[in-house]
Short mmCIF file of C-alpha atoms and ligand atoms in Angstrom, two decimals:
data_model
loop_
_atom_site.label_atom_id
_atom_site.label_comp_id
_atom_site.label_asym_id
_atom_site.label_seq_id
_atom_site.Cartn_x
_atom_site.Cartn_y
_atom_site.Cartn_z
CA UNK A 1 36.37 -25.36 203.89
CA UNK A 2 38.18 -22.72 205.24
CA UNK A 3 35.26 -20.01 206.36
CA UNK A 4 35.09 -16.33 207.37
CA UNK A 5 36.49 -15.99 210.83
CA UNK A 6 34.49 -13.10 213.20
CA UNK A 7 36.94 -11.11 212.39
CA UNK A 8 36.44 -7.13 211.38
CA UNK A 9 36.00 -7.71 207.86
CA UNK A 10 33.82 -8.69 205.63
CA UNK A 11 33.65 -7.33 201.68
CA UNK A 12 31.31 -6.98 199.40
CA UNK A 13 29.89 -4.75 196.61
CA UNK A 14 26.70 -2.63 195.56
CA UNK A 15 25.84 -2.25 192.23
CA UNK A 16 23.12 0.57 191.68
CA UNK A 17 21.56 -0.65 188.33
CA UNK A 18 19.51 2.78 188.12
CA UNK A 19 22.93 4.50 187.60
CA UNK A 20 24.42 2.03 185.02
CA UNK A 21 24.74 3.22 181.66
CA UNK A 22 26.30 -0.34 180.38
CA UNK A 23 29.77 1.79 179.22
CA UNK A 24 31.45 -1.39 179.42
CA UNK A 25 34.26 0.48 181.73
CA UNK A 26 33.92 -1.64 184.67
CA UNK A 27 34.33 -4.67 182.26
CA UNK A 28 37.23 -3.35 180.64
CA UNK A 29 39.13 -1.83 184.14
CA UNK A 30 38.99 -5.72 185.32
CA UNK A 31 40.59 -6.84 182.20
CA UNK A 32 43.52 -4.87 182.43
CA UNK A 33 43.91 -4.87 186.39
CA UNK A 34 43.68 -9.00 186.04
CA UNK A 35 46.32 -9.49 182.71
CA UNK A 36 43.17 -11.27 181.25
CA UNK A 37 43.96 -11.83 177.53
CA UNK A 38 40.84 -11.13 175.20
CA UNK A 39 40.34 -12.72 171.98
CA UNK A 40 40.44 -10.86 168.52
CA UNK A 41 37.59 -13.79 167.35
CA UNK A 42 34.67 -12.88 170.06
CA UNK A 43 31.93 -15.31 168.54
CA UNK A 44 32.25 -17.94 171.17
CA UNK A 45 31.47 -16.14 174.18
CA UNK A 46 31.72 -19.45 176.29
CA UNK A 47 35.74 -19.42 175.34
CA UNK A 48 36.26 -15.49 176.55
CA UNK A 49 37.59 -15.07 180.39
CA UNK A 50 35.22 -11.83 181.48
CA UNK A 51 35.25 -11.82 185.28
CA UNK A 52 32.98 -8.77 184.72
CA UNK A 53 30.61 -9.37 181.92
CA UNK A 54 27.36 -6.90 181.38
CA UNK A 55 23.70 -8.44 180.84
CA UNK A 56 21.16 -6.58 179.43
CA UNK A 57 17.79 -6.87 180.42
CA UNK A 58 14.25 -5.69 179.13
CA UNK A 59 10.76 -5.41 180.46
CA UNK A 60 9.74 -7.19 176.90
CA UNK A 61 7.64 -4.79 176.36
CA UNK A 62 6.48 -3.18 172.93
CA UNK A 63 7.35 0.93 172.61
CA UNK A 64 6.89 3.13 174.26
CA UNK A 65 6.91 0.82 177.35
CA UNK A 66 10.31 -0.73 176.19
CA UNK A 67 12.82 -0.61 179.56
CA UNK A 68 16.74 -1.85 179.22
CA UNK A 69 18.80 -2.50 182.19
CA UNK A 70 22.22 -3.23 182.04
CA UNK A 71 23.19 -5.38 184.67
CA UNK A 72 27.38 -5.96 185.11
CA UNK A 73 28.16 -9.54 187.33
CA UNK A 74 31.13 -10.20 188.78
CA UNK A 75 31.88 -13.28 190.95
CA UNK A 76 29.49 -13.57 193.97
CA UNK A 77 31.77 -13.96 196.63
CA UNK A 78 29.20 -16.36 198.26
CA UNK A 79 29.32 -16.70 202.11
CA UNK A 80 26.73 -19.51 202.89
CA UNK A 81 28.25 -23.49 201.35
CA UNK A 82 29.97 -21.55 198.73
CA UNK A 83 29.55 -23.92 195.50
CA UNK A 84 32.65 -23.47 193.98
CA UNK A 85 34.52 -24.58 197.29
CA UNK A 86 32.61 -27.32 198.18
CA UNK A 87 33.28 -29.30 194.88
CA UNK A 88 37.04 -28.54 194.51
CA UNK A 89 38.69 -31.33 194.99
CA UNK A 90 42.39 -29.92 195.26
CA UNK A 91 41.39 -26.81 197.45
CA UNK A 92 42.32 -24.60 194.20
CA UNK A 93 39.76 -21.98 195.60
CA UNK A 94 39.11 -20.99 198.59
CA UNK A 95 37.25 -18.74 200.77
CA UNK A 96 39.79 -16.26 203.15
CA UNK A 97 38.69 -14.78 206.46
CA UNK A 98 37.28 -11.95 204.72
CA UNK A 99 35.03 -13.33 202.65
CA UNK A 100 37.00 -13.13 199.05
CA UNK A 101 37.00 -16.18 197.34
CA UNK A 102 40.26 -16.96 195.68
CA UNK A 103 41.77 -19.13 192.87
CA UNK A 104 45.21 -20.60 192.94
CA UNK A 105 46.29 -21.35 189.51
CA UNK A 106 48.96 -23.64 190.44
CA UNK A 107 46.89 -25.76 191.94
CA UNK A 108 44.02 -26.00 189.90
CA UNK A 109 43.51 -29.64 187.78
CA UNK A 110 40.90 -27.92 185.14
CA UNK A 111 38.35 -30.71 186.35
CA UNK A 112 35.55 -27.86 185.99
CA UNK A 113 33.79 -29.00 188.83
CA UNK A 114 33.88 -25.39 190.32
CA UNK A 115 32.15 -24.08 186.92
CA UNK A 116 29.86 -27.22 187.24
CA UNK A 117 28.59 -25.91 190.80
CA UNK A 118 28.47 -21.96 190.19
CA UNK A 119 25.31 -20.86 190.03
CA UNK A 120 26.32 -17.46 188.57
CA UNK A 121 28.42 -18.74 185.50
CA UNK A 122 31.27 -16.87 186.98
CA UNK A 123 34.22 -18.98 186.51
CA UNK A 124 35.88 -19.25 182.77
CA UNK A 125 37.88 -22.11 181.94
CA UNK A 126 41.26 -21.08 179.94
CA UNK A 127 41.04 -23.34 176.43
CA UNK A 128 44.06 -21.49 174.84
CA UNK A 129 47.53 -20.03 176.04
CA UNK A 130 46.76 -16.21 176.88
CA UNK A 131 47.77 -14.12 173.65
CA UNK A 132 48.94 -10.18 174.35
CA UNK A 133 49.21 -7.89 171.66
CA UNK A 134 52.57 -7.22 170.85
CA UNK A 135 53.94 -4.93 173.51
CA UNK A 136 51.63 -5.47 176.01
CA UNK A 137 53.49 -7.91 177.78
CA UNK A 138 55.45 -5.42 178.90
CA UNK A 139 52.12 -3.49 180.94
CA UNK A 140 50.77 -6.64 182.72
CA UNK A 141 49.92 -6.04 186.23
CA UNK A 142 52.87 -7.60 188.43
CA UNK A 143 50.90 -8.24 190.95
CA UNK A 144 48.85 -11.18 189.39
CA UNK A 145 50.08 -13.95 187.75
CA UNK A 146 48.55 -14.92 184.27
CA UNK A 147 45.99 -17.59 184.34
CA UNK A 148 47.95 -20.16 181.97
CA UNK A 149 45.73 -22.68 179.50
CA UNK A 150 43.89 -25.51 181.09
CA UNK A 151 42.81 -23.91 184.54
CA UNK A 152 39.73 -22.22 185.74
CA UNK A 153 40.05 -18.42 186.58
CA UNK A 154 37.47 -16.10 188.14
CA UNK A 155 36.74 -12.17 190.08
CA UNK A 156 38.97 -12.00 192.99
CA UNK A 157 37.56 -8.54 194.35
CA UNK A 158 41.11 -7.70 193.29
CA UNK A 159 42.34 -9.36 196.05
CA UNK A 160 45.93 -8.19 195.22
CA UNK A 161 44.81 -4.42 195.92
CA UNK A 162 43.75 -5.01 199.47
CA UNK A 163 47.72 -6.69 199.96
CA UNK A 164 48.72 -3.37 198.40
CA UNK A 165 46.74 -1.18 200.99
CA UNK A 166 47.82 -3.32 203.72
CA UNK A 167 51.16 -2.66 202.76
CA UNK A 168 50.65 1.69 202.70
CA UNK A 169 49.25 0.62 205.74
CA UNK A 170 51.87 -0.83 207.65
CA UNK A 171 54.33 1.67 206.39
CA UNK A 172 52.53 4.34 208.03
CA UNK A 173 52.27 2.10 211.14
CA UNK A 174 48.26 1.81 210.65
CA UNK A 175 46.38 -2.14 211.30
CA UNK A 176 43.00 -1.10 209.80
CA UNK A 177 42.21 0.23 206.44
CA UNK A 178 40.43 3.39 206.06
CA UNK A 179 37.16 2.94 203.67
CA UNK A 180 38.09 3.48 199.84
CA UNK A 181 41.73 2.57 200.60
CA UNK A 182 41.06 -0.77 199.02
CA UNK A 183 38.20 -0.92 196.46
CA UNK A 184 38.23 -2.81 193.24
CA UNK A 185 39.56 -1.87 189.75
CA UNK A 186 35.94 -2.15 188.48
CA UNK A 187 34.57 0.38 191.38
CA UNK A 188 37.12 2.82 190.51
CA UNK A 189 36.46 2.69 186.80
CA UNK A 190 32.46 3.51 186.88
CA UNK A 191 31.49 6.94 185.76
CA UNK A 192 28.52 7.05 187.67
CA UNK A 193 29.46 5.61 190.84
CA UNK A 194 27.18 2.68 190.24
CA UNK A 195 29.13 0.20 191.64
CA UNK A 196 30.24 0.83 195.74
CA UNK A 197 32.90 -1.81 196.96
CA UNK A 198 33.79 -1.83 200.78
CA UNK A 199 33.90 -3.74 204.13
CA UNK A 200 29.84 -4.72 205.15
CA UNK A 201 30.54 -5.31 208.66
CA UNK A 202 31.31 -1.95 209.22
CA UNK A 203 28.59 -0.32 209.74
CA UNK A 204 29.17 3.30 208.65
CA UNK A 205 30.28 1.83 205.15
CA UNK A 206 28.48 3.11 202.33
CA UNK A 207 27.87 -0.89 201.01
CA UNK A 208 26.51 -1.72 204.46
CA UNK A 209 23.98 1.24 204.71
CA UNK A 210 23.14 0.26 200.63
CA UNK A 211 22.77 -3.32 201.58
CA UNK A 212 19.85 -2.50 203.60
CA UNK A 213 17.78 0.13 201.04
CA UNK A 214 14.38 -1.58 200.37
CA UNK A 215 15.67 -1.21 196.77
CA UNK A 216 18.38 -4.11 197.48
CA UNK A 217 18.49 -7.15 195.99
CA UNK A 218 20.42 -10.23 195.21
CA UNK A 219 20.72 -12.78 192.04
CA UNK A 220 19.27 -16.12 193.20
CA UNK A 221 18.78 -15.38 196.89
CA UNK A 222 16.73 -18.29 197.03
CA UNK A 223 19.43 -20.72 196.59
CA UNK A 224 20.92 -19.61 200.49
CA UNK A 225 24.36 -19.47 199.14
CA UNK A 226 24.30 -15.61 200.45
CA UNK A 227 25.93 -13.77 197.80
CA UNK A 228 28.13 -10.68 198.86
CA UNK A 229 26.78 -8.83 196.02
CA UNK A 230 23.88 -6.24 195.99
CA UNK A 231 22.14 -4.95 193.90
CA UNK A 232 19.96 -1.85 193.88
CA UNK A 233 16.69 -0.92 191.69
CA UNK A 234 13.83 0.65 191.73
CA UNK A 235 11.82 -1.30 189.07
CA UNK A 236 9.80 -4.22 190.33
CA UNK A 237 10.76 -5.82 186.86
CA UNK A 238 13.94 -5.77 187.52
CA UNK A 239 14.07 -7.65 190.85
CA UNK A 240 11.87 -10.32 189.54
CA UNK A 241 14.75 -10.91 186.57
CA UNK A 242 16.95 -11.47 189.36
CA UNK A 243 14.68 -14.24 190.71
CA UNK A 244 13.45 -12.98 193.54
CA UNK A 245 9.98 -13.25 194.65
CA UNK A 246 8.97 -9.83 195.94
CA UNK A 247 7.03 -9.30 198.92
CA UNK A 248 3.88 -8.05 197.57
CA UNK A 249 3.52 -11.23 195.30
CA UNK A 250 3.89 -13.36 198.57
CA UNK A 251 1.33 -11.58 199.91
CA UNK A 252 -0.75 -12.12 196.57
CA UNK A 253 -0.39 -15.61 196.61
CA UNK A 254 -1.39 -15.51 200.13
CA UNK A 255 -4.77 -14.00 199.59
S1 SF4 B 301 29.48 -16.94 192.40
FE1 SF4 B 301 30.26 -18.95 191.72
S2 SF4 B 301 32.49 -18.70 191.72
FE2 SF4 B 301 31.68 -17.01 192.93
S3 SF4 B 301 31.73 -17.78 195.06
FE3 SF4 B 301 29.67 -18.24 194.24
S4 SF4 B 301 29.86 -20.33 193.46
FE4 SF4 B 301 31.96 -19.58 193.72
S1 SF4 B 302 31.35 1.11 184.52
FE1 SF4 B 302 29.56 1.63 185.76
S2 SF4 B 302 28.10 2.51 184.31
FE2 SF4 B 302 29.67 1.48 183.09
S3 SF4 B 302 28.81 -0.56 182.73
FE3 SF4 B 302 30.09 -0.75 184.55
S4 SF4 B 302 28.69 -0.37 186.27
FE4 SF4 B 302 27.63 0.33 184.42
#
């Protein structure tokens, strides 16, 4: 498994649940940046590719105490044993040297393991030929190729964007990227700013001064697969839906 080198960058993302209004925007932005074809028939969610798909979550409590939280997840990005890697048995995803997992299309078998493994439910599995409405063939993002029928796709961080930036970058006879040069279709989409993309090992990013707000999070930390996404709230409810056990219930227990 090919693993983050110790090289400059590492990237990741920050989602600010107090500032999502569940728009959907994020979830449509990554359609259309990825050529991801939806389906007119909706009904069987498990059969719709959504790299970015929106959860809501309550407090299950009656009114006036009712709280909703919308809570958009894309791929993980995980850094620690990533799942998806380790099962692949024709290296059809992999993790590059900073820290975006990929999937290669061509090489991909449809064996599922990598869906198998996720703990996120991440990865969709294409069960029909992608369908465009007629036309919109002609607007498909050239720089990504169209997940055909029978392979697994998946969030790339829009891998294709930071090849784009590196590009500008070269041009102008620059080697490092400035921050917000390369962020994701789903970052620049948000109309509150709720989701902050950018490169955690630098530390005068905003995602690596978020990461460390006593309001951060992550889905399933437990597991140790060290997911690149954050998340930020200040409900107590909230972290606890994201299976977490919070620090003053440790110290509960321990009393
Ligand atoms: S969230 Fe799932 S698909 Fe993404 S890196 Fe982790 S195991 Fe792989
Ligand atoms: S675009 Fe922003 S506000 Fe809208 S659902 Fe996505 S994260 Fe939430």
């Amino acid at each position: 498994m090919k693993k983050s080198s110790g090289g400059k960058e590492l990237y990741g993302m920050v989602i600010d649940l107090d500032k999502c209004i569940g728009c959907g925007a994020c979830a449509v932005a990554c359609m259309a940046e990825n050529n991801l074809a939806f389906r007119y028939d909706e009904t069987d969610k498990l059969k719709s590719a959504t790299w970015m798909r929106l959860y809501r979550l309550s407090n299950g409590q009656p009114y006036p105490r009712t709280r909703v939280v919308y809570l958009p997840r894309p791929c993980m990005h995980c850094q620690h044993h990533t799942p998806c890697v380790s099962v692949c048995p024709v290296t059809a995803t992999q993790m590059d040297e900073k820290g975006i997992v990929s999937q290669i299309y061509s090489r991909c078998i449809g064996c599922r393991y990598c869906m198998a493994a996720c703990p996120y439910h991440v990865r969709y599995f294409n069960w029909w030929d992608p369908v465009f409405p007629k036309g919109l063939e002609n607007y498909l993002n050239p720089d990504i190729s169209v997940a055909m029928r029978g392979v697994v796709s998946k969030c790339t961080f829009c891998n294709h964007r930071y090849q784009r930036a590196k590009d500008r970058a070269y041009m102008e006879d620059r080697r490092d990227l400035k921050e917000s040069e390369y962020i994701t279709a789903c970052t620049e989409a948000c109309p509150t700013k709720a989701i902050a993309f950018g490169n955690l090992k630098d530390p005068q990013s905003q995602v690596a001064k978020l990461k460390k707000s006593p309001k951060a999070f992550r889905l399933l930390e437990k597991l140790g697969s060290e997911p690149k996404v954050y998340y930020l709230s200040t409900q107590d409810w909230v972290r606890r839906q994201g299976d977490n056990v919070l620090k003053e219930e440790v110290a509960r227990k321990a009393s």
